[in-house]
Every structure is written in C-alpha cells, then in structure tokens.
Tab-separated table of C-alpha atoms in Angstrom:
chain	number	residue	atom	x	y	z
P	37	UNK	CA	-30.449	-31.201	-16.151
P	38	UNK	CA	-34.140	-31.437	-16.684
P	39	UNK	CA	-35.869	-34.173	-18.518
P	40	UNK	CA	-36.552	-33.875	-21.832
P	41	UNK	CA	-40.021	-33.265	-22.963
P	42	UNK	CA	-42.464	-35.944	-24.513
P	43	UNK	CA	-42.764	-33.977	-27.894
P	44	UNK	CA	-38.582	-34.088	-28.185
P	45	UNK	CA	-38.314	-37.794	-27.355
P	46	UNK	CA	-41.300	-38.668	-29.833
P	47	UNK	CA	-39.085	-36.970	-32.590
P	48	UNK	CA	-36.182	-38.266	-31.602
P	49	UNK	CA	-37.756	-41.845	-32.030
P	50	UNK	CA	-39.057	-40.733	-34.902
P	51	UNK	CA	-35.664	-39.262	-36.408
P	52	UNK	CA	-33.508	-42.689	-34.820
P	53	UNK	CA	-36.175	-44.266	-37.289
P	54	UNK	CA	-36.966	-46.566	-33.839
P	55	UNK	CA	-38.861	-49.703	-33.475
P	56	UNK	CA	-41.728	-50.481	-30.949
P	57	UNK	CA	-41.744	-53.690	-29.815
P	58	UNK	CA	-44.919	-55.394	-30.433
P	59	UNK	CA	-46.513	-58.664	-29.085
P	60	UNK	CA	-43.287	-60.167	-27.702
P	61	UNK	CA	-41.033	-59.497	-31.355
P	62	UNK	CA	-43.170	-57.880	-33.899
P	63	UNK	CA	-40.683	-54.316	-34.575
P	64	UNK	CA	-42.817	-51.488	-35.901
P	65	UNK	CA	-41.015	-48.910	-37.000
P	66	UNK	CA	-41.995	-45.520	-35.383
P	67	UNK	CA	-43.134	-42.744	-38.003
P	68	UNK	CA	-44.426	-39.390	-37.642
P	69	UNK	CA	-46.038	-37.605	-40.632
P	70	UNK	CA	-44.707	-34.225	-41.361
P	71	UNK	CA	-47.379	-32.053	-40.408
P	72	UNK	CA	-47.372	-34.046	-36.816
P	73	UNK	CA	-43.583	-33.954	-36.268
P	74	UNK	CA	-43.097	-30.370	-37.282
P	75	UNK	CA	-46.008	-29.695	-34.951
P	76	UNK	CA	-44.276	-31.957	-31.876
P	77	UNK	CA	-40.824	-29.915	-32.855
P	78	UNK	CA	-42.501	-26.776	-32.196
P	79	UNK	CA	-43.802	-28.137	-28.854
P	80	UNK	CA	-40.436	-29.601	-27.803
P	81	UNK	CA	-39.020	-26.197	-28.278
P	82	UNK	CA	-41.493	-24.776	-25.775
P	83	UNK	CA	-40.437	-27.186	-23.375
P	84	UNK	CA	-41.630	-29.754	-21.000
P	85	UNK	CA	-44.086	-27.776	-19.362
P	86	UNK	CA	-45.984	-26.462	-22.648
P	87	UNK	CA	-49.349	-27.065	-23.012
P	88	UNK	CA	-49.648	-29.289	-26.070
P	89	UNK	CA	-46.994	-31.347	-24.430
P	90	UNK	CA	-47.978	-34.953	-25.541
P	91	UNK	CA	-48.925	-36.774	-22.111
P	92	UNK	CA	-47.741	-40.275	-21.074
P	93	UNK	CA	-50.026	-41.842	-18.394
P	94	UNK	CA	-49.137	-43.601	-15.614
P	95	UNK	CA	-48.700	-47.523	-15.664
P	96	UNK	CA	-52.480	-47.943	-13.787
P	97	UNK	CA	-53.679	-46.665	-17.455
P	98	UNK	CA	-53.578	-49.875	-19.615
P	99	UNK	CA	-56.212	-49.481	-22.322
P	100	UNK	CA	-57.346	-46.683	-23.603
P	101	UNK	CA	-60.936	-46.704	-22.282
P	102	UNK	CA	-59.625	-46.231	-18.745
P	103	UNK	CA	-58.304	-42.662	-20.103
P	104	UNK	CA	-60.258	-40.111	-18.011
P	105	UNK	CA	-63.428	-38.805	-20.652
P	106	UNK	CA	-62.580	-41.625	-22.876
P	107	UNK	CA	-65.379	-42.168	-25.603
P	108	UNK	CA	-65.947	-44.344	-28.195
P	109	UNK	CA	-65.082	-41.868	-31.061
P	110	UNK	CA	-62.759	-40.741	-33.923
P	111	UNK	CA	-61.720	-37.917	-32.290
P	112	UNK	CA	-58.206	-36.688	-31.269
P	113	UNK	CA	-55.942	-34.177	-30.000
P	114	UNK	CA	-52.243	-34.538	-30.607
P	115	UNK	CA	-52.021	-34.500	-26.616
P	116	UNK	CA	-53.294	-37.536	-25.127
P	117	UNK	CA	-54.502	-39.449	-28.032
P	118	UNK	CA	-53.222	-39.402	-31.703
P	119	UNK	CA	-54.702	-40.499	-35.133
P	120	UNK	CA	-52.145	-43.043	-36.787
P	121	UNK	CA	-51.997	-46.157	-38.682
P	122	UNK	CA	-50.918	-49.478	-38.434
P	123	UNK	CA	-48.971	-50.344	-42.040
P	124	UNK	CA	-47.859	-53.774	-43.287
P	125	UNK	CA	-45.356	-54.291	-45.805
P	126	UNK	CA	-42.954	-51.600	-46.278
P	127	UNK	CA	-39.933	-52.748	-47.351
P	128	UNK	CA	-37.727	-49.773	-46.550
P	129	UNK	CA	-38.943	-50.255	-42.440
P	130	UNK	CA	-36.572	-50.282	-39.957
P	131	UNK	CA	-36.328	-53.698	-37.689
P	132	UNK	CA	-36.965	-55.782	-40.434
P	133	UNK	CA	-40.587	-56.900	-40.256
P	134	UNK	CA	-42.075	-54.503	-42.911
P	135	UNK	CA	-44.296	-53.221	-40.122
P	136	UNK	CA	-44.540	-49.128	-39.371
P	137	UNK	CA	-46.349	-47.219	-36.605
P	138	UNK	CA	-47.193	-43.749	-38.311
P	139	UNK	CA	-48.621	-41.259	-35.979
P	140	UNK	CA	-50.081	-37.885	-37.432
P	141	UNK	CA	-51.832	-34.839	-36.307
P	142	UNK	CA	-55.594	-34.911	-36.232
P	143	UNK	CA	-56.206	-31.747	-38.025
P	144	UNK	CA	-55.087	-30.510	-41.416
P	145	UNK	CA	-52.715	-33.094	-42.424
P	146	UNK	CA	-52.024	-34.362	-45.977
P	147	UNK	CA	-50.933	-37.200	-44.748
P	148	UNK	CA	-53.249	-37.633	-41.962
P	149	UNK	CA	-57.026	-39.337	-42.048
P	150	UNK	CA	-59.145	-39.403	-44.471
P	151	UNK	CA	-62.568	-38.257	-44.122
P	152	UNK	CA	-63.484	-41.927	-45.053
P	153	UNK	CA	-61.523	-42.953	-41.804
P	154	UNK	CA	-63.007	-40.486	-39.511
P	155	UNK	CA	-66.587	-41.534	-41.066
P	156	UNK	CA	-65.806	-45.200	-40.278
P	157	UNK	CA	-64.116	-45.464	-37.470
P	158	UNK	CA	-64.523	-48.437	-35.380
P	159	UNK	CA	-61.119	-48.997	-33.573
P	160	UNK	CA	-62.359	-50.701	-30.555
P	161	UNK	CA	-63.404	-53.807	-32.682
P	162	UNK	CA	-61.407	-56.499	-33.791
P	163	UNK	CA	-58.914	-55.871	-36.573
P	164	UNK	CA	-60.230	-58.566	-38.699
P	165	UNK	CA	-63.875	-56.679	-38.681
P	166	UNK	CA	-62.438	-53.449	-39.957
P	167	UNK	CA	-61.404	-52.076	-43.333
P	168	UNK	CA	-57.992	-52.124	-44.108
P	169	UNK	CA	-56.724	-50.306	-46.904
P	170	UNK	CA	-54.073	-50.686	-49.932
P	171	UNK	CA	-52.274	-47.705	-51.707
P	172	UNK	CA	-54.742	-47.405	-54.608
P	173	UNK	CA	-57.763	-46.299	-51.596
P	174	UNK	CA	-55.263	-44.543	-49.418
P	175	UNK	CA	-54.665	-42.134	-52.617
P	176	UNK	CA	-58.323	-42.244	-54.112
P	177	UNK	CA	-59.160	-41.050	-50.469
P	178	UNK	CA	-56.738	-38.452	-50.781
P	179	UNK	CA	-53.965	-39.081	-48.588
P	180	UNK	CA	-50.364	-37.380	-49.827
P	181	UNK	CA	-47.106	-39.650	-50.054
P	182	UNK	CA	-48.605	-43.060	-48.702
P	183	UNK	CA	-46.966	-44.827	-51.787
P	184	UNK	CA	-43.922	-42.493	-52.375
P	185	UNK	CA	-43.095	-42.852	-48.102
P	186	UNK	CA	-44.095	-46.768	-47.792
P	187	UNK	CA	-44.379	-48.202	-50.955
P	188	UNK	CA	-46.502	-50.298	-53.607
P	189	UNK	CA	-47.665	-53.109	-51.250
P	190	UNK	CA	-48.053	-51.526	-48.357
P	191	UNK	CA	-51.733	-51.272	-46.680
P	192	UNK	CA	-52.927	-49.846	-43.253
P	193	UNK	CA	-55.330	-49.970	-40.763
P	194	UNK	CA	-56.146	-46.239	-38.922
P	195	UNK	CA	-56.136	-46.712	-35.158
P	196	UNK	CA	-56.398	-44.444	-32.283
P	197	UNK	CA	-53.202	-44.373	-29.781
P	198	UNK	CA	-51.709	-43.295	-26.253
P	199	UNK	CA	-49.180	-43.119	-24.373
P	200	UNK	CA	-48.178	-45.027	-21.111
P	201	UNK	CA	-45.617	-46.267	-19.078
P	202	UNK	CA	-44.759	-49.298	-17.128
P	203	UNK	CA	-43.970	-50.246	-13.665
P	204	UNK	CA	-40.455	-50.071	-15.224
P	205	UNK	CA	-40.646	-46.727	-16.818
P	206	UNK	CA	-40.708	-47.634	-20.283
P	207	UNK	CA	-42.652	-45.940	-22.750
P	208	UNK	CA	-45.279	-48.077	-24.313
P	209	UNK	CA	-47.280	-46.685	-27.363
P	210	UNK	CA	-50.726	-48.868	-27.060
P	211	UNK	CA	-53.713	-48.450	-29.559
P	212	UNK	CA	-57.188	-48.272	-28.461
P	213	UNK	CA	-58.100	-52.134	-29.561
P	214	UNK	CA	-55.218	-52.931	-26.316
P	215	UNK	CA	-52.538	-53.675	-28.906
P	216	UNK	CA	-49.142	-52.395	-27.607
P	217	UNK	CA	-45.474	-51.864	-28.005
P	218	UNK	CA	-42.865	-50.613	-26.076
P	219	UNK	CA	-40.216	-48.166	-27.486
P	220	UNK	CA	-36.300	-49.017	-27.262
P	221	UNK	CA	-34.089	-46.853	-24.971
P	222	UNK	CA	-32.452	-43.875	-26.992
C-alpha cells in the first residue's frame, strides 16, 4: 500500500484537531483555514505524486534559510512554505495550552493574511520585535472568523513555516524564526 500523501496527512492532523509539540511541552493545536484545507483535500485526492503536493524536507534542512532559493520575504506557495499564525489564548484548543498553529493558503483566503501582514513582514526577527495582533486588528484588517473560530482573547503573530523531518522520521512543522514542533503519530 503506498504512503499517503503530505496534503492527506496535513488534513488528517488538521481534522484529529492534533497538537505539535513545541519547545519540549508547549501543545499547539494544528489548524488549517478553510480555503487552505479544501485546497490540500483537492491535492490529496490527486495523490502523492501531484504537483502541489506539500513537500517535507529532509532532516539536513533545519531552518528555513537553508531551504534552496530561500529569501528574506513574505512570500509563499502552499508547497514548501505556508503563511500561518501563531495564536495565544483560545480556549476551545486542543492539548490544553490555549495555543493554535493555523496554517492558510497564501492567495485568496478570507481567513488568510492581511495585506497589513504581507506589508510588514519581518519573521526572521525576534518575536518580541514584531507586531502581534488582538481580534479587534485581525477584523479591522479584514480577516473572516478570527473571533467566531478562536475567540475574544485570542491574538496572533503571522509567521512563515515548513516542513521537515528528523533523523527519526517525524514530521516537524518549524517557522522561519527556528521555532519548531513536532506532530504526534496518527
């Protein structure tokens, strides 16, 4: 039986409502907007060997500026590196921290960046130099069902991500400031 592609496990994270393991204990909760996980459904269904197949690099790929044509950008394209956010208290999150992952697709996506967070993007730097942002901006700014998905007190930081593995096999999600998690074992 063949593997099963990137795009189906990433949904079936997503749909398990799975936790990365972050920094030795901190559980983020895996979520996929729904532009970005009806896109990776449609991929899945193409199979493994489809061409927006999400790719995983190899375990000698740690940070994200070691990605071959890496650049210090905004950019993104649902294959090797995905827009997403970081998001702190959300009560409903699975694994108990308040802490979610939310990956979306970089192009026409309600729930996706803002053009404030392409504009600004700095995700190299040190979180504590960047602009984190509460419900109120995240709607002002445009961004569909921040509040009604995570609610009242939540507030994100946008980040860049990729995906690797280890010398173990396990699939690590890793943001482009070298922040990391790996995911569980469906």
């Amino acid at each position: 039986m063949a593997a099963p592609s990137v795009a189906k496990t990433l949904t079936d994270l997503h749909d398990a409502r799975a936790t990365f393991n972050f920094c030795g204990g901190m559980m983020f909760q895996l979520v996929l907007t729904d532009t970005l996980r009806s896109h990776l459904a449609k991929v899945a269904a193409d199979g493994a060997s489809a061409a927006a197949q999400p790719k995983v690099f190899d375990s000698s790929i740690r940070r994200m500026s070691r990605l071959p044509n890496y650049t210090q950008s905004a950019s993104a394209d649902n294959v090797e590196i995905f827009h997403g956010r970081e998001i702190r208290k959300v009560a409903t999150a699975a694994g108990g921290m308040g802490f979610v992952l939310q990956l979306s697709h970089a192009e026409d996506d309600p729930e996706g960046w803002t053009s404030a967070e392409v504009t600004g993007y700095d995700g190299w730097g040190h979180d504590s130099g960047r602009t984190w942002r509460d419900c109120a901006r995240y709607e002002k700014e445009g961004v569909e069902k921040f509040r009604e998905r995570f609610g009242d007190a939540a507030f994100g930081l946008h980040h860049r991500f990729y995906f690797h593995v280890d010398d173990a096999g396990r699939l690590w999600l890793s943001a482009e400031d070298g922040c990391e998690g790996f995911a569980p074992k469906l």
